Every structure is written in structure tokens, then in C-alpha cells.
mmCIF file of C-alpha atoms and ligand atoms in Angstrom:
data_model
loop_
_atom_site.group_PDB
_atom_site.id
_atom_site.type_symbol
_atom_site.label_atom_id
_atom_site.label_comp_id
_atom_site.label_asym_id
_atom_site.label_seq_id
_atom_site.Cartn_x
_atom_site.Cartn_y
_atom_site.Cartn_z
ATOM 1 C CA UNK A 253 -38.625 -100.586 -175.132
ATOM 2 C CA UNK A 254 -38.452 -96.237 -174.303
ATOM 3 C CA UNK A 255 -34.995 -95.485 -172.446
ATOM 4 C CA UNK A 256 -35.776 -92.966 -168.930
ATOM 5 C CA UNK A 257 -33.045 -90.351 -168.434
ATOM 6 C CA UNK A 258 -33.465 -89.128 -165.826
ATOM 7 C CA UNK A 259 -34.338 -85.094 -164.422
ATOM 8 C CA UNK A 260 -34.799 -84.985 -161.315
ATOM 9 C CA UNK A 261 -33.354 -87.102 -158.640
ATOM 10 C CA UNK A 262 -34.945 -88.230 -154.971
ATOM 11 C CA UNK A 263 -32.311 -85.555 -152.614
ATOM 12 C CA UNK A 264 -33.289 -83.388 -155.185
ATOM 13 C CA UNK A 265 -36.916 -83.405 -155.341
ATOM 14 C CA UNK A 266 -36.585 -83.638 -151.307
ATOM 15 C CA UNK A 267 -34.588 -80.462 -151.014
ATOM 16 C CA UNK A 268 -37.807 -78.267 -154.167
ATOM 17 C CA UNK A 269 -40.148 -79.752 -152.176
ATOM 18 C CA UNK A 270 -38.521 -78.660 -148.026
ATOM 19 C CA UNK A 271 -38.695 -75.826 -150.288
ATOM 20 C CA UNK A 272 -42.072 -74.777 -151.415
ATOM 21 C CA UNK A 273 -43.074 -76.216 -149.025
ATOM 22 C CA UNK A 274 -41.033 -73.528 -146.575
ATOM 23 C CA UNK A 275 -42.698 -70.943 -148.660
ATOM 24 C CA UNK A 276 -45.980 -72.257 -148.605
ATOM 25 C CA UNK A 277 -46.260 -72.065 -144.717
ATOM 26 C CA UNK A 278 -45.057 -68.741 -144.071
ATOM 27 C CA UNK A 279 -47.279 -67.213 -146.456
ATOM 28 C CA UNK A 280 -50.576 -68.967 -145.307
ATOM 29 C CA UNK A 281 -49.902 -68.554 -141.760
ATOM 30 C CA UNK A 282 -53.325 -67.316 -140.280
ATOM 31 C CA UNK A 283 -54.721 -68.805 -143.289
ATOM 32 C CA UNK A 284 -57.925 -71.239 -143.811
ATOM 33 C CA UNK A 285 -55.332 -73.106 -146.665
ATOM 34 C CA UNK A 286 -57.333 -75.505 -148.779
ATOM 35 C CA UNK A 287 -55.261 -77.541 -151.052
ATOM 36 C CA UNK A 288 -57.050 -79.370 -154.798
ATOM 37 C CA UNK A 289 -55.505 -82.033 -155.715
ATOM 38 C CA UNK A 290 -55.114 -82.662 -159.225
ATOM 39 C CA UNK A 291 -56.195 -86.842 -160.159
ATOM 40 C CA UNK A 292 -54.135 -88.483 -160.524
ATOM 41 C CA UNK A 293 -51.076 -87.170 -161.093
ATOM 42 C CA UNK A 294 -49.769 -84.536 -157.988
ATOM 43 C CA UNK A 295 -50.849 -87.470 -155.766
ATOM 44 C CA UNK A 296 -47.018 -88.531 -154.886
ATOM 45 C CA UNK A 297 -45.711 -84.601 -154.552
ATOM 46 C CA UNK A 298 -48.716 -83.513 -152.748
ATOM 47 C CA UNK A 299 -48.805 -86.297 -150.129
ATOM 48 C CA UNK A 300 -45.293 -85.568 -149.756
ATOM 49 C CA UNK A 301 -45.556 -81.543 -150.141
ATOM 50 C CA UNK A 302 -48.262 -81.841 -146.840
ATOM 51 C CA UNK A 303 -45.351 -83.210 -144.547
ATOM 52 C CA UNK A 304 -43.384 -80.658 -145.269
ATOM 53 C CA UNK A 305 -46.045 -78.317 -144.305
ATOM 54 C CA UNK A 306 -45.189 -75.838 -141.059
ATOM 55 C CA UNK A 307 -49.104 -75.184 -141.091
ATOM 56 C CA UNK A 308 -52.600 -77.122 -140.442
ATOM 57 C CA UNK A 309 -53.948 -77.006 -143.685
ATOM 58 C CA UNK A 310 -56.639 -79.102 -145.673
ATOM 59 C CA UNK A 311 -57.000 -81.704 -148.758
ATOM 60 C CA UNK A 312 -58.872 -82.793 -151.475
ATOM 61 C CA UNK A 313 -59.396 -83.451 -154.799
ATOM 62 C CA UNK A 314 -60.012 -82.869 -158.766
ATOM 63 C CA UNK A 315 -60.197 -85.512 -161.002
ATOM 64 C CA UNK A 316 -59.950 -84.198 -164.519
ATOM 65 C CA UNK A 317 -59.448 -85.912 -167.906
ATOM 66 C CA UNK A 318 -57.354 -84.240 -170.141
ATOM 67 C CA UNK A 319 -54.466 -86.670 -171.962
ATOM 68 C CA UNK A 320 -56.240 -90.088 -173.916
ATOM 69 C CA UNK A 321 -53.715 -91.810 -174.060
ATOM 70 C CA UNK A 322 -50.190 -90.650 -175.941
ATOM 71 C CA UNK A 323 -48.624 -87.707 -175.191
ATOM 72 C CA UNK A 324 -50.784 -85.907 -176.535
ATOM 73 C CA UNK A 325 -53.635 -83.441 -174.960
ATOM 74 C CA UNK A 326 -56.562 -84.720 -176.372
ATOM 75 C CA UNK A 327 -58.825 -81.763 -176.289
ATOM 76 C CA UNK A 328 -61.318 -81.935 -174.526
ATOM 77 C CA UNK A 329 -61.085 -81.822 -171.023
ATOM 78 C CA UNK A 330 -64.213 -82.355 -168.868
ATOM 79 C CA UNK A 331 -64.185 -82.724 -164.188
ATOM 80 C CA UNK A 332 -64.823 -86.154 -163.683
ATOM 81 C CA UNK A 333 -64.470 -85.591 -160.208
ATOM 82 C CA UNK A 334 -65.802 -82.541 -158.448
ATOM 83 C CA UNK A 335 -64.536 -81.137 -154.193
ATOM 84 C CA UNK A 336 -66.013 -81.448 -151.732
ATOM 85 C CA UNK A 337 -65.002 -79.444 -149.307
ATOM 86 C CA UNK A 338 -67.679 -76.134 -149.013
ATOM 87 C CA UNK A 339 -64.310 -73.718 -150.542
ATOM 88 C CA UNK A 340 -67.046 -70.916 -149.653
ATOM 89 C CA UNK A 341 -64.341 -67.941 -148.831
ATOM 90 C CA UNK A 342 -61.411 -70.485 -148.791
ATOM 91 C CA UNK A 343 -57.457 -69.697 -149.585
ATOM 92 C CA UNK A 344 -57.567 -72.591 -152.570
ATOM 93 C CA UNK A 345 -54.092 -74.142 -154.473
ATOM 94 C CA UNK A 346 -54.569 -75.984 -156.251
ATOM 95 C CA UNK A 347 -51.682 -79.063 -157.058
ATOM 96 C CA UNK A 348 -50.933 -80.193 -160.204
ATOM 97 C CA UNK A 349 -47.613 -82.301 -161.462
ATOM 98 C CA UNK A 350 -46.717 -80.590 -164.298
ATOM 99 C CA UNK A 351 -48.613 -77.905 -166.300
ATOM 100 C CA UNK A 352 -48.126 -78.489 -170.450
ATOM 101 C CA UNK A 353 -50.344 -76.538 -172.479
ATOM 102 C CA UNK A 354 -52.244 -74.578 -170.277
ATOM 103 C CA UNK A 355 -55.821 -75.828 -170.340
ATOM 104 C CA UNK A 356 -56.218 -78.753 -168.054
ATOM 105 C CA UNK A 357 -55.631 -75.939 -165.430
ATOM 106 C CA UNK A 358 -57.007 -73.103 -167.361
ATOM 107 C CA UNK A 359 -60.212 -74.845 -166.869
ATOM 108 C CA UNK A 360 -60.315 -76.703 -163.560
ATOM 109 C CA UNK A 361 -58.765 -72.273 -162.442
ATOM 110 C CA UNK A 362 -62.342 -72.072 -163.726
ATOM 111 C CA UNK A 363 -64.584 -74.649 -162.489
ATOM 112 C CA UNK A 364 -62.807 -74.033 -158.973
ATOM 113 C CA UNK A 365 -63.665 -70.172 -158.869
ATOM 114 C CA UNK A 366 -67.162 -70.896 -159.533
ATOM 115 C CA UNK A 367 -66.841 -72.088 -156.465
ATOM 116 C CA UNK A 368 -67.166 -68.463 -154.100
ATOM 117 C CA UNK A 369 -62.807 -69.244 -152.399
ATOM 118 C CA UNK A 370 -61.423 -65.857 -151.779
ATOM 119 C CA UNK A 371 -58.587 -66.505 -153.777
ATOM 120 C CA UNK A 372 -57.255 -69.356 -156.015
ATOM 121 C CA UNK A 373 -53.179 -70.371 -156.600
ATOM 122 C CA UNK A 374 -51.760 -72.747 -158.121
ATOM 123 C CA UNK A 375 -48.442 -74.416 -157.461
ATOM 124 C CA UNK A 376 -46.691 -76.888 -159.670
ATOM 125 C CA UNK A 377 -44.277 -79.629 -159.981
ATOM 126 C CA UNK A 378 -42.585 -79.147 -163.022
ATOM 127 C CA UNK A 379 -43.357 -76.337 -165.403
ATOM 128 C CA UNK A 380 -43.126 -76.972 -169.161
ATOM 129 C CA UNK A 381 -43.744 -74.028 -171.605
ATOM 130 C CA UNK A 382 -42.761 -75.416 -174.854
ATOM 131 C CA UNK A 383 -46.119 -75.957 -176.141
ATOM 132 C CA UNK A 384 -48.233 -73.345 -173.932
ATOM 133 C CA UNK A 385 -51.601 -72.166 -175.281
ATOM 134 C CA UNK A 386 -53.765 -70.834 -172.675
ATOM 135 C CA UNK A 387 -51.223 -68.031 -170.668
ATOM 136 C CA UNK A 388 -51.669 -69.185 -166.385
ATOM 137 C CA UNK A 389 -49.389 -67.926 -163.083
ATOM 138 C CA UNK A 390 -47.923 -69.908 -161.527
ATOM 139 C CA UNK A 391 -47.307 -68.628 -158.612
ATOM 140 C CA UNK A 392 -45.208 -71.852 -156.913
ATOM 141 C CA UNK A 393 -42.687 -73.383 -159.478
ATOM 142 C CA UNK A 394 -40.770 -76.498 -158.169
ATOM 143 C CA UNK A 395 -39.069 -76.695 -161.293
ATOM 144 C CA UNK A 396 -38.831 -75.347 -164.878
ATOM 145 C CA UNK A 397 -38.257 -78.502 -168.065
ATOM 146 C CA UNK A 398 -37.661 -76.652 -171.956
ATOM 147 C CA UNK A 399 -38.901 -79.448 -173.589
ATOM 148 C CA UNK A 400 -40.066 -83.657 -173.804
ATOM 149 C CA UNK A 401 -41.689 -86.136 -171.760
ATOM 150 C CA UNK A 402 -41.625 -86.694 -168.234
ATOM 151 C CA UNK A 403 -42.742 -90.109 -166.376
ATOM 152 C CA UNK A 404 -41.988 -91.122 -162.793
ATOM 153 C CA UNK A 405 -43.117 -89.171 -159.079
ATOM 154 C CA UNK A 406 -46.533 -90.197 -159.698
ATOM 155 C CA UNK A 407 -46.948 -88.625 -163.462
ATOM 156 C CA UNK A 408 -47.324 -91.141 -166.334
ATOM 157 C CA UNK A 409 -47.751 -92.247 -170.094
ATOM 158 C CA UNK A 410 -50.704 -94.679 -170.188
ATOM 159 C CA UNK A 411 -50.617 -95.277 -166.375
ATOM 160 C CA UNK A 412 -47.766 -96.567 -166.731
ATOM 161 C CA UNK A 413 -43.683 -95.531 -163.924
ATOM 162 C CA UNK A 414 -46.544 -93.584 -161.500
ATOM 163 C CA UNK A 415 -44.540 -95.429 -158.540
ATOM 164 C CA UNK A 416 -40.769 -95.035 -160.033
ATOM 165 C CA UNK A 417 -39.257 -92.846 -157.242
ATOM 166 C CA UNK A 418 -37.615 -90.105 -159.765
ATOM 167 C CA UNK A 419 -38.908 -88.183 -162.425
ATOM 168 C CA UNK A 420 -37.087 -89.486 -166.279
ATOM 169 C CA UNK A 421 -37.701 -88.344 -168.918
ATOM 170 C CA UNK A 422 -38.962 -91.330 -171.642
ATOM 171 C CA UNK A 423 -37.178 -91.239 -174.558
ATOM 172 C CA UNK A 424 -39.333 -93.142 -177.869
HETATM 173 P P1 LIG B 569 -52.440 -79.433 -170.042
HETATM 174 O O1 LIG B 569 -52.790 -79.328 -170.230
HETATM 175 O O2 LIG B 569 -50.905 -79.369 -171.741
HETATM 176 O O3 LIG B 569 -51.056 -78.158 -169.591
HETATM 177 O O4 LIG B 569 -52.000 -80.706 -169.614
HETATM 178 C C1 LIG B 569 -52.609 -80.446 -167.735
HETATM 179 C C2 LIG B 569 -52.140 -82.270 -168.089
HETATM 180 O O5 LIG B 569 -51.069 -83.508 -168.871
HETATM 181 C C3 LIG B 569 -51.497 -83.061 -166.639
HETATM 182 O O6 LIG B 569 -51.762 -82.204 -165.494
HETATM 183 C C4 LIG B 569 -50.605 -83.929 -167.553
HETATM 184 O O7 LIG B 569 -50.880 -85.103 -166.222
HETATM 185 C C5 LIG B 569 -50.642 -84.099 -168.018
HETATM 186 N N1 LIG B 569 -49.116 -84.540 -168.809
HETATM 187 C C6 LIG B 569 -47.747 -83.531 -169.256
HETATM 188 N N2 LIG B 569 -47.520 -83.027 -169.708
HETATM 189 C C7 LIG B 569 -46.975 -84.364 -169.660
HETATM 190 C C8 LIG B 569 -45.681 -85.140 -169.031
HETATM 191 O O8 LIG B 569 -44.965 -84.537 -169.949
HETATM 192 N N3 LIG B 569 -45.612 -86.490 -169.001
HETATM 193 C C9 LIG B 569 -46.607 -86.686 -167.764
HETATM 194 N N4 LIG B 569 -47.812 -86.420 -167.983
HETATM 195 C C10 LIG B 569 -47.952 -85.153 -168.437
HETATM 196 MG MG1 LIG B 570 -51.814 -83.825 -163.695
#
């Protein structure tokens, strides 16, 4: 059985989500902000984030398949769910659980650019810098980790562990 080593506890998560929500609420006052959650890993982070915002937002999702199964990127990325809200001239903030190689986020930002938004920024709960292959600007980073495979709070390993309230390092 793999071991679960605690990385972020409930209180820590609550604090970092509240803090990033304050920044976002301040930066996007009087804008038409659309949050785009990246399925499926970002669903818990996004749902906590919206409840901490003090500005109105719209919410949509994109689906991409990047990791097939296991802990390494499958290489080919494709869209499994398109955005349904009209993004023309909107401020768009992509909400991602974790940035690893950067390939998924680069693909998503390139796709979103084709939908003519006014502006696209990125918010990630976790920034894992060890295996970055594509330089990408993360405008709002909640927590930086150097390495390892993380699960919980939406993040999965082969679709398991998403329901955990805290973030853990999965040690094989
Ligand atoms: P990237 O394209 O390598 O940056 O991978 C990004 C995607 O892979 C994220 O959206 C996650 O869904 C998944 N991923 C990367 N690292 C982890 C991890 O440590 N735990 C769970 N999922 C991960
Ligand atoms: Mg993800």
C-alpha cells in the first residue's frame, strides 16, 4: 500500500484559498470575470475559491486528458470538454489544481486564446516545478512544491483519493 504523507492540512488550505480569493476579488473589481476550472482535479479548489470571493463571477469548465493513468504525462493532450460560456471580451482566469510539466496549461491557454477573451490569467493551487518543460506564467500560485506525486483535495492517482480534505504526498 502506498503511504500518504501530509503536505497541506485543512487550516492551511483554508488560509491559502482565502488569501488568493482576496487578491482575485481585489484585482478583478468591476470586471466581467469568468473562471474556467480544469476538470477534474480543480473541482474542489474551484468550489472553495468561489465561496471566498467577494465579487460576482461566472463559472465554466474545460476538460482535457493529459495523464492517462499513473504519474507520468501521456504526452498527447486533447480537449474532452469545451467552454460553453461566450468568452468574447471577458476576463478569464483558469483555475488549475497543479502545474507539473506545464504542457496541459499551455494547451488550455492556447485553446482559450482562440475564443477572443480580453485577457487570460492562471491560478494554480499547486506549482510543482521539478519537471517543468514548458515555461508558463502562473499569475496566482497558492503553494509551491518541488517534487513528488500529490493527491487529495481534488487531485487523484488513477481516480482515487480526490475526496480527501487535505493534500498528501503519495509515496510508492
Ligand atoms: P502537466 O501538463 O504536466 O503540467 O500536468 C498537469 C496535470 O496533470 C494536472 O492538471 C493534474 O491533473 C495532473 N498532475 C500533475 N501532477 C500531479 C500530481 O502530483 N498529482 C495529481 N495530478 C497531477
Ligand atoms: Mg488538473
